[in-house]
CSV table of C-alpha atoms in Angstrom, one decimal:
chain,number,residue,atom,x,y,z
A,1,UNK,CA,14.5,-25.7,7.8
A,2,UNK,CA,17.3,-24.3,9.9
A,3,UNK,CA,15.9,-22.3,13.3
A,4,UNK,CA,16.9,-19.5,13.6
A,5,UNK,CA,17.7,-17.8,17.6
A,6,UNK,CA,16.8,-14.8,18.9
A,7,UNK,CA,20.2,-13.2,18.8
A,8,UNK,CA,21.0,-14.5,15.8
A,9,UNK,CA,22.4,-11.7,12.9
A,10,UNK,CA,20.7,-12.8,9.9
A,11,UNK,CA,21.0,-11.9,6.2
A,12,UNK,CA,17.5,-11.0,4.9
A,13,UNK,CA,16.5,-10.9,1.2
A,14,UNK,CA,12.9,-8.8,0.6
A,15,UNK,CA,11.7,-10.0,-2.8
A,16,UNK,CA,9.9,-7.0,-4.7
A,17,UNK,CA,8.3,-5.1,-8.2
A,18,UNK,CA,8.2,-2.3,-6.0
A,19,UNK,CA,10.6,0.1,-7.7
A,20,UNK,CA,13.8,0.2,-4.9
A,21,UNK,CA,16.7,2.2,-5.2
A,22,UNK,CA,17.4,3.5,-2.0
A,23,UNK,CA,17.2,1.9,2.0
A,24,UNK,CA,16.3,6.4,3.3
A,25,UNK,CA,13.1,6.8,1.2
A,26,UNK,CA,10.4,6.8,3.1
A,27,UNK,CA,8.0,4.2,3.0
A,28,UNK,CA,6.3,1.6,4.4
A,29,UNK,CA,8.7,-0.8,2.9
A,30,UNK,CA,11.8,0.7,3.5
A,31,UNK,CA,10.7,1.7,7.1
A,32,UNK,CA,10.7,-1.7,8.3
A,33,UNK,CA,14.3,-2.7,6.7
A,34,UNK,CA,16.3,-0.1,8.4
A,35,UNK,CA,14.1,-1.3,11.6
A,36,UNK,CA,16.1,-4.8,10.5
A,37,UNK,CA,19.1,-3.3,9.9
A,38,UNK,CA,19.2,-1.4,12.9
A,39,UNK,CA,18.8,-4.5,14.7
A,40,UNK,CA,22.6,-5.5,13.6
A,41,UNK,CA,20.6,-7.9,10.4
A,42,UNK,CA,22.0,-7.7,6.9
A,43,UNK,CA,19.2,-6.7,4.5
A,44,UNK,CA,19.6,-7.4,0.9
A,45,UNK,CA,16.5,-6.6,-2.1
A,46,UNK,CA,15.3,-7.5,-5.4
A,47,UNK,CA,13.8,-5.5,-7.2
A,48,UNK,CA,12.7,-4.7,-11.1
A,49,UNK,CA,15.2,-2.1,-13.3
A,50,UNK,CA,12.2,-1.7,-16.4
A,51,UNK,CA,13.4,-1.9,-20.1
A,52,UNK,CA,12.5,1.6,-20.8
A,53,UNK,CA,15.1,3.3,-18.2
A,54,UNK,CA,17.5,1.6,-21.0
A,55,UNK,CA,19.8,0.2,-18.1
A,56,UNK,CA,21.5,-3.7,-17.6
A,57,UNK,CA,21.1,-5.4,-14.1
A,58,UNK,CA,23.2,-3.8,-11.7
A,59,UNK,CA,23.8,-4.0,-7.7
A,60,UNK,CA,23.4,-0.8,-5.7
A,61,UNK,CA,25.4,-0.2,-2.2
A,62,UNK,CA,23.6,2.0,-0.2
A,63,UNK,CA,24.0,2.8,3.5
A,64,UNK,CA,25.0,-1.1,4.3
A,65,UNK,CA,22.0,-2.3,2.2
A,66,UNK,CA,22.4,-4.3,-1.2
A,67,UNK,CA,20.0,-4.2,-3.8
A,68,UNK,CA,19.9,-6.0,-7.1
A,69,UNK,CA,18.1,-4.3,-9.5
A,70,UNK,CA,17.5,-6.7,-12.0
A,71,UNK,CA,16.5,-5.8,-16.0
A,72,UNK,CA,12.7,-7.0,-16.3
A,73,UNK,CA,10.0,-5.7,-19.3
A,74,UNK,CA,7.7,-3.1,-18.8
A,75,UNK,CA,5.6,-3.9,-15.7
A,76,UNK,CA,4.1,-0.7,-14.5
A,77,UNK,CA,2.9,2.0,-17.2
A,78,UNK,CA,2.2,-0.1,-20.3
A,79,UNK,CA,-0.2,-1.7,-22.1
A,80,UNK,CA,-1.6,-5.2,-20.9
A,81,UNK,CA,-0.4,-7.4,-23.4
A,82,UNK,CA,3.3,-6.0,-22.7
A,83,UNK,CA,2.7,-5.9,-18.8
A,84,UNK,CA,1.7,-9.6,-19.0
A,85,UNK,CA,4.2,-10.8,-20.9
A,86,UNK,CA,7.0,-9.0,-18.4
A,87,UNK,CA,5.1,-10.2,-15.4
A,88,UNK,CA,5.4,-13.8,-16.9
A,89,UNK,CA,9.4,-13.3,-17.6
A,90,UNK,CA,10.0,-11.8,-14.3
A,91,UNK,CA,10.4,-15.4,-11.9
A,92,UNK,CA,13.3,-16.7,-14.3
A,93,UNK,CA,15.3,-13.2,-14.3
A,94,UNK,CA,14.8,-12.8,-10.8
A,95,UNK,CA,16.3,-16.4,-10.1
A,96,UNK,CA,18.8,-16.0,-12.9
A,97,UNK,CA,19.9,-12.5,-10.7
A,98,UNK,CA,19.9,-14.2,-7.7
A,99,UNK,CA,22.1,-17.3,-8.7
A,100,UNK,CA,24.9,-14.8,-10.4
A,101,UNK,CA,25.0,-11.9,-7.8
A,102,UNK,CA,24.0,-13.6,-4.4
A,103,UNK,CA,25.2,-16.9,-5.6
A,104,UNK,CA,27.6,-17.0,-2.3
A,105,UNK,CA,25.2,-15.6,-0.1
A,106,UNK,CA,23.0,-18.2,2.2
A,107,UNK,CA,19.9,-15.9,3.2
A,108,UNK,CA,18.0,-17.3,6.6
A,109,UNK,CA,14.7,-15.4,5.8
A,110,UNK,CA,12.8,-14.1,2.5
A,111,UNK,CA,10.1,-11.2,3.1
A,112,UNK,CA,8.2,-10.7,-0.1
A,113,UNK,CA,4.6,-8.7,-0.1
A,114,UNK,CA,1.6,-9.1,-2.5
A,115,UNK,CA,1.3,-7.7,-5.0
A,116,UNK,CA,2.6,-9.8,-6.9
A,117,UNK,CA,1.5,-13.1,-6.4
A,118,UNK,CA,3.8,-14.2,-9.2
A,119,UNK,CA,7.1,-13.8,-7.5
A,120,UNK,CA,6.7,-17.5,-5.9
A,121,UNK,CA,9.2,-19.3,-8.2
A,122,UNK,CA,11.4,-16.9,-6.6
A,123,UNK,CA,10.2,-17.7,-2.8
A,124,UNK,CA,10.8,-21.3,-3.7
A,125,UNK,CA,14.4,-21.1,-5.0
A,126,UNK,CA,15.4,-19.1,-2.2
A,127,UNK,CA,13.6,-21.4,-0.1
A,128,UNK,CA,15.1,-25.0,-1.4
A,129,UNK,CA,18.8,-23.2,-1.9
A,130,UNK,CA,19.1,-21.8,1.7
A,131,UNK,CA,16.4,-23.9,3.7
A,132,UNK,CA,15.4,-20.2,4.4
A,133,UNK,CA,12.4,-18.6,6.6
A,134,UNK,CA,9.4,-17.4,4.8
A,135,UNK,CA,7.6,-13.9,5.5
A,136,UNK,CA,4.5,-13.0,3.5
A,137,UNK,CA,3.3,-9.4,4.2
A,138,UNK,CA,-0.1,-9.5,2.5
A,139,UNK,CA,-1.0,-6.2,1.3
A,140,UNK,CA,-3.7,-7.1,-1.2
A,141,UNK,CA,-5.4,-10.5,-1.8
A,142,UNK,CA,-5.6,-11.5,-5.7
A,143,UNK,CA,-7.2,-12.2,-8.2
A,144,UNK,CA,-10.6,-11.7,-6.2
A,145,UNK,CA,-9.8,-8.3,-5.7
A,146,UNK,CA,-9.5,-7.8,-9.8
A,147,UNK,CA,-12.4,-9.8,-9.4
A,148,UNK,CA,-14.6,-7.8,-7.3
A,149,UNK,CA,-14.4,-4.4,-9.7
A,150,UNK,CA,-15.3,-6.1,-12.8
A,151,UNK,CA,-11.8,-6.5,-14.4
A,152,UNK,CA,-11.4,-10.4,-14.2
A,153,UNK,CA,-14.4,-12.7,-14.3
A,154,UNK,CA,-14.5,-16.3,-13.0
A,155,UNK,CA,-16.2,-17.5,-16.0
A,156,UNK,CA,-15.3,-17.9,-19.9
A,157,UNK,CA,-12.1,-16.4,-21.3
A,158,UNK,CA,-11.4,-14.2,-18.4
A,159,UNK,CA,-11.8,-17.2,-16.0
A,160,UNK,CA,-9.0,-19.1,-17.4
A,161,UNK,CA,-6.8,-16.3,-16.5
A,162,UNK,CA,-8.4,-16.0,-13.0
A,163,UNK,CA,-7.8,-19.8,-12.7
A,164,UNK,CA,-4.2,-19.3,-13.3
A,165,UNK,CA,-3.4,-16.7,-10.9
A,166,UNK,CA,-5.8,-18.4,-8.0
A,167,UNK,CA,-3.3,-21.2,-8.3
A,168,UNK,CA,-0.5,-19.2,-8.2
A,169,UNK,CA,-2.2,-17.4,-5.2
A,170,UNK,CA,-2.3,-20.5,-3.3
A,171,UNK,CA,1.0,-22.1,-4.2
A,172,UNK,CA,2.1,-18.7,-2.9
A,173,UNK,CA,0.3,-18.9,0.5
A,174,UNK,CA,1.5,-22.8,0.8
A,175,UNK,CA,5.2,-21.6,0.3
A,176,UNK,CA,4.8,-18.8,3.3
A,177,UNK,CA,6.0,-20.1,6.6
A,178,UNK,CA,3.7,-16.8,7.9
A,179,UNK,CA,1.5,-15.0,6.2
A,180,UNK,CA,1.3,-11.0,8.2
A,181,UNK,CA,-2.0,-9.2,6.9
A,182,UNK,CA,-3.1,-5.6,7.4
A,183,UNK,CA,-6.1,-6.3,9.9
A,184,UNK,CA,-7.9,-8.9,11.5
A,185,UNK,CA,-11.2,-8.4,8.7
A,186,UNK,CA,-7.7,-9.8,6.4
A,187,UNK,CA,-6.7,-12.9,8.7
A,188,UNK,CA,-10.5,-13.9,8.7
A,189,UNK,CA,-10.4,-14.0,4.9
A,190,UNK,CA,-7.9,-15.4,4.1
A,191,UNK,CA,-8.3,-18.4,6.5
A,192,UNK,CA,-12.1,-18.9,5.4
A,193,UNK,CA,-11.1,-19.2,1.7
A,194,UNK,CA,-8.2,-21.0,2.4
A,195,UNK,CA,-9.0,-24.0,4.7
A,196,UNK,CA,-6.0,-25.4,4.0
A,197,UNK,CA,-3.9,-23.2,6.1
A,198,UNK,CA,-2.9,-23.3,9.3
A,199,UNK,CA,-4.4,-20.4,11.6
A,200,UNK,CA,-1.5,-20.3,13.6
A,201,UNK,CA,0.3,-19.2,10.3
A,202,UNK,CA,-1.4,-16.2,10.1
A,203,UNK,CA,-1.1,-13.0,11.8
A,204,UNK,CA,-2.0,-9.3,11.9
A,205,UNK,CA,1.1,-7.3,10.5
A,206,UNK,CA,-0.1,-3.7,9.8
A,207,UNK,CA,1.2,-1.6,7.3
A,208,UNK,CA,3.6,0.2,9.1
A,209,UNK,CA,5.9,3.4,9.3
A,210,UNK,CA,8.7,5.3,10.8
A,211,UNK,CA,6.2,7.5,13.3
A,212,UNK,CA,7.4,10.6,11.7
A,213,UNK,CA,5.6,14.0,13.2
A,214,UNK,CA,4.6,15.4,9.6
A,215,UNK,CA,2.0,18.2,10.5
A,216,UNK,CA,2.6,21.7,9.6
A,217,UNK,CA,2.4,24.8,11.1
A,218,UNK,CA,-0.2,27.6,11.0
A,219,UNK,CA,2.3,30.0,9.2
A,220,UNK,CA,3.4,26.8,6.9
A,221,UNK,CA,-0.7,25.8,6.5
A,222,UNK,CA,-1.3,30.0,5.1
A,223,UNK,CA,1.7,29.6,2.9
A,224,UNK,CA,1.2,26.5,1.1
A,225,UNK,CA,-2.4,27.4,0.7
A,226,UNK,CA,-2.0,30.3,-1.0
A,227,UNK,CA,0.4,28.8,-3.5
A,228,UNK,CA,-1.9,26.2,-4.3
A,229,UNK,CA,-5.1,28.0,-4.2
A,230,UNK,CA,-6.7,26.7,-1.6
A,231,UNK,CA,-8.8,28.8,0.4
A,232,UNK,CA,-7.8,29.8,4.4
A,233,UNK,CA,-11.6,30.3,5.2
A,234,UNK,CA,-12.6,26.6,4.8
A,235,UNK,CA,-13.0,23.1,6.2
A,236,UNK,CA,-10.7,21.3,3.4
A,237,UNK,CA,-10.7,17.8,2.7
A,238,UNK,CA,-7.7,16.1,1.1
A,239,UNK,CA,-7.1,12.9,-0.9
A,240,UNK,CA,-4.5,12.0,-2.1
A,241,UNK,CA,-3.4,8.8,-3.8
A,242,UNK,CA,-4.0,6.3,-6.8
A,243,UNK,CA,-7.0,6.9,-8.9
A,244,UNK,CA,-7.7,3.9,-10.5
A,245,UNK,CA,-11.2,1.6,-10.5
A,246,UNK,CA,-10.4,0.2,-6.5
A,247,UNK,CA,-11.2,4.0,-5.6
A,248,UNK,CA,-14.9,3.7,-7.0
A,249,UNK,CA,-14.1,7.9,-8.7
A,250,UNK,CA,-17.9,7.5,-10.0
A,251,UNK,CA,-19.2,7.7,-6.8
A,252,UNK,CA,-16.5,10.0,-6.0
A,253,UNK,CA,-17.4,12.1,-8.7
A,254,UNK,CA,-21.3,11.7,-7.0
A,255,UNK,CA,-20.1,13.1,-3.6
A,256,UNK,CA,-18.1,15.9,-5.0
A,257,UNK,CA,-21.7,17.1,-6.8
A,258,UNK,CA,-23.4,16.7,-3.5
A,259,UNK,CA,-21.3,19.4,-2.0
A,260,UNK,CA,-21.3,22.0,-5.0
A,261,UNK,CA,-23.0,24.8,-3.2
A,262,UNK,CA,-21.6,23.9,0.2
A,263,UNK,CA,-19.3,27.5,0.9
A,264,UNK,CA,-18.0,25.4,4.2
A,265,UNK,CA,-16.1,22.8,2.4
A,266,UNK,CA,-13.8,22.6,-0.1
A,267,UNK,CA,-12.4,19.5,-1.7
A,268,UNK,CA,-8.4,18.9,-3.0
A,269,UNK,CA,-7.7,15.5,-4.7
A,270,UNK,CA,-4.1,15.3,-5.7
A,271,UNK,CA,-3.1,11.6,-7.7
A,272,UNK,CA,-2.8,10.0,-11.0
A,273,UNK,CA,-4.4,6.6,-12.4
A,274,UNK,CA,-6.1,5.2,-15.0
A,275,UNK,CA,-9.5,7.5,-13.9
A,276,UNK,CA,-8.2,10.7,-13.4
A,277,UNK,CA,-9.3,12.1,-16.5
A,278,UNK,CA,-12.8,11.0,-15.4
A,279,UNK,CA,-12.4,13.7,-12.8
A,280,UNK,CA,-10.7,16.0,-15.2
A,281,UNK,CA,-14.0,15.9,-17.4
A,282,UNK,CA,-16.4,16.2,-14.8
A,283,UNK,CA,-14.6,19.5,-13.3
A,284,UNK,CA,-14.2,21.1,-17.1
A,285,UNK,CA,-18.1,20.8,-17.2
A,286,UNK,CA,-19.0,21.5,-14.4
A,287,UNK,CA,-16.7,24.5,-13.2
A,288,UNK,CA,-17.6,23.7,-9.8
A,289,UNK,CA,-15.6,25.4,-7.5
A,290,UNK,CA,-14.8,24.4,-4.0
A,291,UNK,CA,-13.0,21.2,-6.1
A,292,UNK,CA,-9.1,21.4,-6.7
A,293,UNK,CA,-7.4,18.5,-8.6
A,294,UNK,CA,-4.0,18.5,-9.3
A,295,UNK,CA,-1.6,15.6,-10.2
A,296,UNK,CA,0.8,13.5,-8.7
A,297,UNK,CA,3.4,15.7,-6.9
A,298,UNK,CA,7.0,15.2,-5.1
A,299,UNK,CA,6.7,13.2,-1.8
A,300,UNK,CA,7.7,16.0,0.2
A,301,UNK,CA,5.5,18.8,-1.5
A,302,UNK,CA,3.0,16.1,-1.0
A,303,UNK,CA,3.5,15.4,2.6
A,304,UNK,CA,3.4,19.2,3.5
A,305,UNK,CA,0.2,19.5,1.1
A,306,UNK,CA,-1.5,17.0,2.9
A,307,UNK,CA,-0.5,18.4,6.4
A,308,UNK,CA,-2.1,21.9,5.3
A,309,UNK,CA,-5.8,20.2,5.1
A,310,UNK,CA,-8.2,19.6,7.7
A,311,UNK,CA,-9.5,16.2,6.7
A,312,UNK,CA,-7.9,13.0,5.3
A,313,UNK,CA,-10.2,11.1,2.6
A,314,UNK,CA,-10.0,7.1,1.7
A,315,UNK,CA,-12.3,5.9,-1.0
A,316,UNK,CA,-12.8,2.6,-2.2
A,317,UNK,CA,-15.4,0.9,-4.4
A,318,UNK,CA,-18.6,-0.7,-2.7
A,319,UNK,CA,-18.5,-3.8,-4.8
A,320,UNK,CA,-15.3,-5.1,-2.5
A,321,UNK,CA,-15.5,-8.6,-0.9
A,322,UNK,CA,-12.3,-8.5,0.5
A,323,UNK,CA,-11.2,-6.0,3.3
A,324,UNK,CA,-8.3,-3.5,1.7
A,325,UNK,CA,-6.8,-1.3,3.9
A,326,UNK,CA,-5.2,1.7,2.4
A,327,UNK,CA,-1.3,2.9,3.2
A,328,UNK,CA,-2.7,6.5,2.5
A,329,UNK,CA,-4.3,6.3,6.0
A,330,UNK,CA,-0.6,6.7,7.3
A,331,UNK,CA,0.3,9.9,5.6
A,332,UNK,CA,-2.7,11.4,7.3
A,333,UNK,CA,-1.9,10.3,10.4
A,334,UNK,CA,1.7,11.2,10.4
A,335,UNK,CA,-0.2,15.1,9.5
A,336,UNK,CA,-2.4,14.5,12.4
A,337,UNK,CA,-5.4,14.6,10.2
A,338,UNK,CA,-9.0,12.9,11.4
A,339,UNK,CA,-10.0,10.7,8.2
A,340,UNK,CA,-12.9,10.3,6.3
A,341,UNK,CA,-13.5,6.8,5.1
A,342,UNK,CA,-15.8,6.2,2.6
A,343,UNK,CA,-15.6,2.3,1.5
A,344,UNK,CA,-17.6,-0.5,1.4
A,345,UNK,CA,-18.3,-2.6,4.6
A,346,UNK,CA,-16.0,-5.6,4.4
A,347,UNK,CA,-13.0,-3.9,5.5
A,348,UNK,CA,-12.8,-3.0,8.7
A,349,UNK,CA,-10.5,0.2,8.0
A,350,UNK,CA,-13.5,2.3,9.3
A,351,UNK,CA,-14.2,0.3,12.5
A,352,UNK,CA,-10.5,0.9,13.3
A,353,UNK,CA,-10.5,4.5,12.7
A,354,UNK,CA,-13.9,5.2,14.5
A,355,UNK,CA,-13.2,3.0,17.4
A,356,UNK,CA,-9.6,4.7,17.3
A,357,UNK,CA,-11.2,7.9,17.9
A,358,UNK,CA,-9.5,9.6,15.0
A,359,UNK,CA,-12.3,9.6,12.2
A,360,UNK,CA,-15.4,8.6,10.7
A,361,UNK,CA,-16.8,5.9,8.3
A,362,UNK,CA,-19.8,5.4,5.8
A,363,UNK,CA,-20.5,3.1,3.4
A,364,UNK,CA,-19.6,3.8,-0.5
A,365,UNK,CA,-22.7,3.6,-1.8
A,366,UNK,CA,-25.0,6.3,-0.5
A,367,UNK,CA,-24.3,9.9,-1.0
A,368,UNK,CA,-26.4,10.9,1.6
A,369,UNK,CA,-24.1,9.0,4.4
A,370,UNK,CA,-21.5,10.8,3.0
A,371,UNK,CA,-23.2,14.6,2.7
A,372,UNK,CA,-24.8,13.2,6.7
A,373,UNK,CA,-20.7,12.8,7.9
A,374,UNK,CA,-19.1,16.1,6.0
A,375,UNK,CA,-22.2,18.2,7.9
A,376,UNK,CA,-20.9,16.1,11.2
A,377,UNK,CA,-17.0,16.9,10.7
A,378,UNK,CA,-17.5,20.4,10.0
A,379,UNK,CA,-19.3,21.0,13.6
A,380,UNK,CA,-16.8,18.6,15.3
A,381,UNK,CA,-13.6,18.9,16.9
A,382,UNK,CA,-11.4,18.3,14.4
A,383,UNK,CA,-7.4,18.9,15.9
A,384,UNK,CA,-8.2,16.2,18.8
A,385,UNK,CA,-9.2,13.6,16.5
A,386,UNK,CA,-6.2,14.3,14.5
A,387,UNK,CA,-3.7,14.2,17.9
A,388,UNK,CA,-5.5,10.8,18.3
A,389,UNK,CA,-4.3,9.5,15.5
A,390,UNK,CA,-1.3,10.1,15.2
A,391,UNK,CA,-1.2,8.6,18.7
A,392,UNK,CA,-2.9,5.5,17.6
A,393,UNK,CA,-0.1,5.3,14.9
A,394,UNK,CA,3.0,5.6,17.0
A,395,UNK,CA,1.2,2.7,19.3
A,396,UNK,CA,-0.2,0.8,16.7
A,397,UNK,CA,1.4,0.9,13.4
A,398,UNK,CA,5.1,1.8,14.0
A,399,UNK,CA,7.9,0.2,11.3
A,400,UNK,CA,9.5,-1.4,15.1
A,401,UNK,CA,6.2,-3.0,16.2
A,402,UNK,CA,6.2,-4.9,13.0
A,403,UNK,CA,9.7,-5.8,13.3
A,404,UNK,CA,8.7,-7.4,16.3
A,405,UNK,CA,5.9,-9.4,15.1
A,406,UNK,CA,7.8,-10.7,12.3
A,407,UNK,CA,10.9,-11.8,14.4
A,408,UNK,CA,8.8,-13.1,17.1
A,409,UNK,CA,7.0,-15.9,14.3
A,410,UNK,CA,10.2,-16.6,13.0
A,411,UNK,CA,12.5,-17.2,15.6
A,412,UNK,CA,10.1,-19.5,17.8
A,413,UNK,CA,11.5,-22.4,18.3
């Protein structure tokens, strides 16, 4: 493997399903590559073009980055059998994309990020062709995760699949000259069920942002309250994000009942997943109102939205063995919202948030720890706690810091 020095200009390809077609979005992928770019690197990306958008592969030029958006099946909203049979597919049109557009281009570093695990046929083409760096930035471990809430078993039928994907997991962590997770609750996992890898290998490599100042102010809060109907009189808790099975919405839906006759609170959940119409139902019956759910919305309705609550919410399911860590947590903080996490205790996303001095944290599994810390929040100070955080962000969790700890791995000689 060539080394690569410290002033060196490399050309960078980020391997991705995440949907890519432009280098300015916002994000916590994007945020980092223009961090490379302006740092004088070339940043190329593949990433999936799905059959329904009706389109052929194509190459996009946009503000000095080049991405390949390559014609894959349906991966995202489909039905399983379709979405498994595309995620199969997707290594030999990714390599057959990169041999016929970047056929002349000799890339020193691949960054890729989980999920998928199933991109590593790609990793190791690159890998073999260029004698090229590797980069994982691990932002969910699978298949224990699928695992965990029921949707994959180790045993019988479903543990052939779970077989499959475990080996795919590992021949994915083998190929990674680093391996970046989210927290230190993620390095300890991954190296106790993973022997085989070498510690040193294995860093913390946040989820990270542009520190963007995204609150709002008090004229902007009245406004976009009233068009959304949320009442100027009281404490409001937002969450915002995917709501699918990791988010535990039963015990969501528990909480929510617990604070029916509460006139001090009032509760907006703005999202879409595969259990949103569980919330949908249990708000038609039960006309309780200091609840407001609406569906997904623009990122920038969404990010002044979310910066016109008091409270940031994160919920994830109690049976968890492995420590997630949201990206939601950043949109709050970029508000300058305190956050409420409600999750179970292997991840140490609440220990990082109480200890940060910009939240609170109770387990997922008792209603009363969560009725015990809305009672606590609505007598506490909460505009400090959100000044702290977004503090803790611009120190902690900037798209530059982890720039840094990336180059710093992999220009060591």
């Amino acid at each position: 493997m060539h080394e690569i020095g410290r002033g060196q200009r490399m050309k960078i390809l980020f391997a991705t399903l995440y949907d890519m077609n432009h280098i300015e979005t916002r994000g916590i992928y994007e945020d980092l590559l223009r961090v490379f770019m302006q740092n004088s690197h070339e940043v190329f990306v593949v990433s999936p073009l799905e059959r329904y958008k009706k389109e052929k592969t194509k190459l996009i030029n946009c503000d000095g980055c080049t991405i390949l958006k390559v014609r894959t099946g349906n991966i995202q909203k489909t039905n399983f059998m379709e979405k498994g049979v595309a995620t199969l597919l997707l290594e030999s049109q990714f390599i057959s994309a990169i041999k016929r557009y970047f056929g002349n281009i000799k890339f020193d570093l691949v960054l890729y990020s989980t999920p998928p695990i199933t991109l590593a046929g790609v990793i190791e083409y690159v890998k073999k062709r260029d004698d090229a760096k590797s980069y994982l930035l691990l932002k969910d471990i699978f298949p224990q995760n699928a695992v965990d809430i029921g949707m994959m078993s180790k045993t019988g039928i479903k543990g052939v699949l779970y077989k499959y994907f475990r080996k795919k997991e590992k021949k994915l962590y083998a190929l990674s000259d680093y391996i970046g997770c989210m927290s230190q609750a993620n390095v300890n996992y991954v190296l106790k069920h993973n022997p085989e890898i070498d510690a040193g290998r294995v860093e913390i490599c946040p989820n990270s942002v542009e520190p963007i100042d995204r609150s709002v102010s008090g004229e902007e809060k009245i406004l976009m309250r009233k068009k959304y109907g949320i009442p100027l009189d009281q404490t409001v808790f937002v969450y915002g994000g995917n709501l699918g099975k990791p988010q535990g919405i039963p015990f969501l839906i528990e909480c929510l009942k617990s604070q029916k006759d509460n006139e001090e609170v009032f509760f907006l959940i703005v999202g879409g997943g595969t259990e949103y119409g569980k919330l949908e139902e249990y708000l038609n019956d039960s006309k309780q109102e200091n609840v407001k759910l609406v569906p997904r919305l623009p990122k920038e309705d969404y990010d002044r939205m979310v910066g016109s609550c008091d409270v940031g919410m994160i919920f994830l399911d109690h049976r968890f063995t492995i420590p997630n860590f949201p990206s939601r947590l950043l949109s709050y903080m970029q508000a300058k919202l305190p956050v409420l996490a409600v999750t179970d205790p292997n991840t140490d996303i609440g220990k990082v948030i109480a200890e940060g001095g910009f939240g609170w944290w109770c387990e997922s599994n008792s209603v009363i720890g969560f009725s015990d810390q809305i009672s606590l929040i609505c007598n506490a100070g909460i505009d400090e706690a959100g000044n702290n955080g977004f503090e803790f962000m611009c120190r902690n969790y900037g798209a530059d810091s982890a720039y840094s700890v990336v180059l710093e791995k992999i220009t060591q000689q």
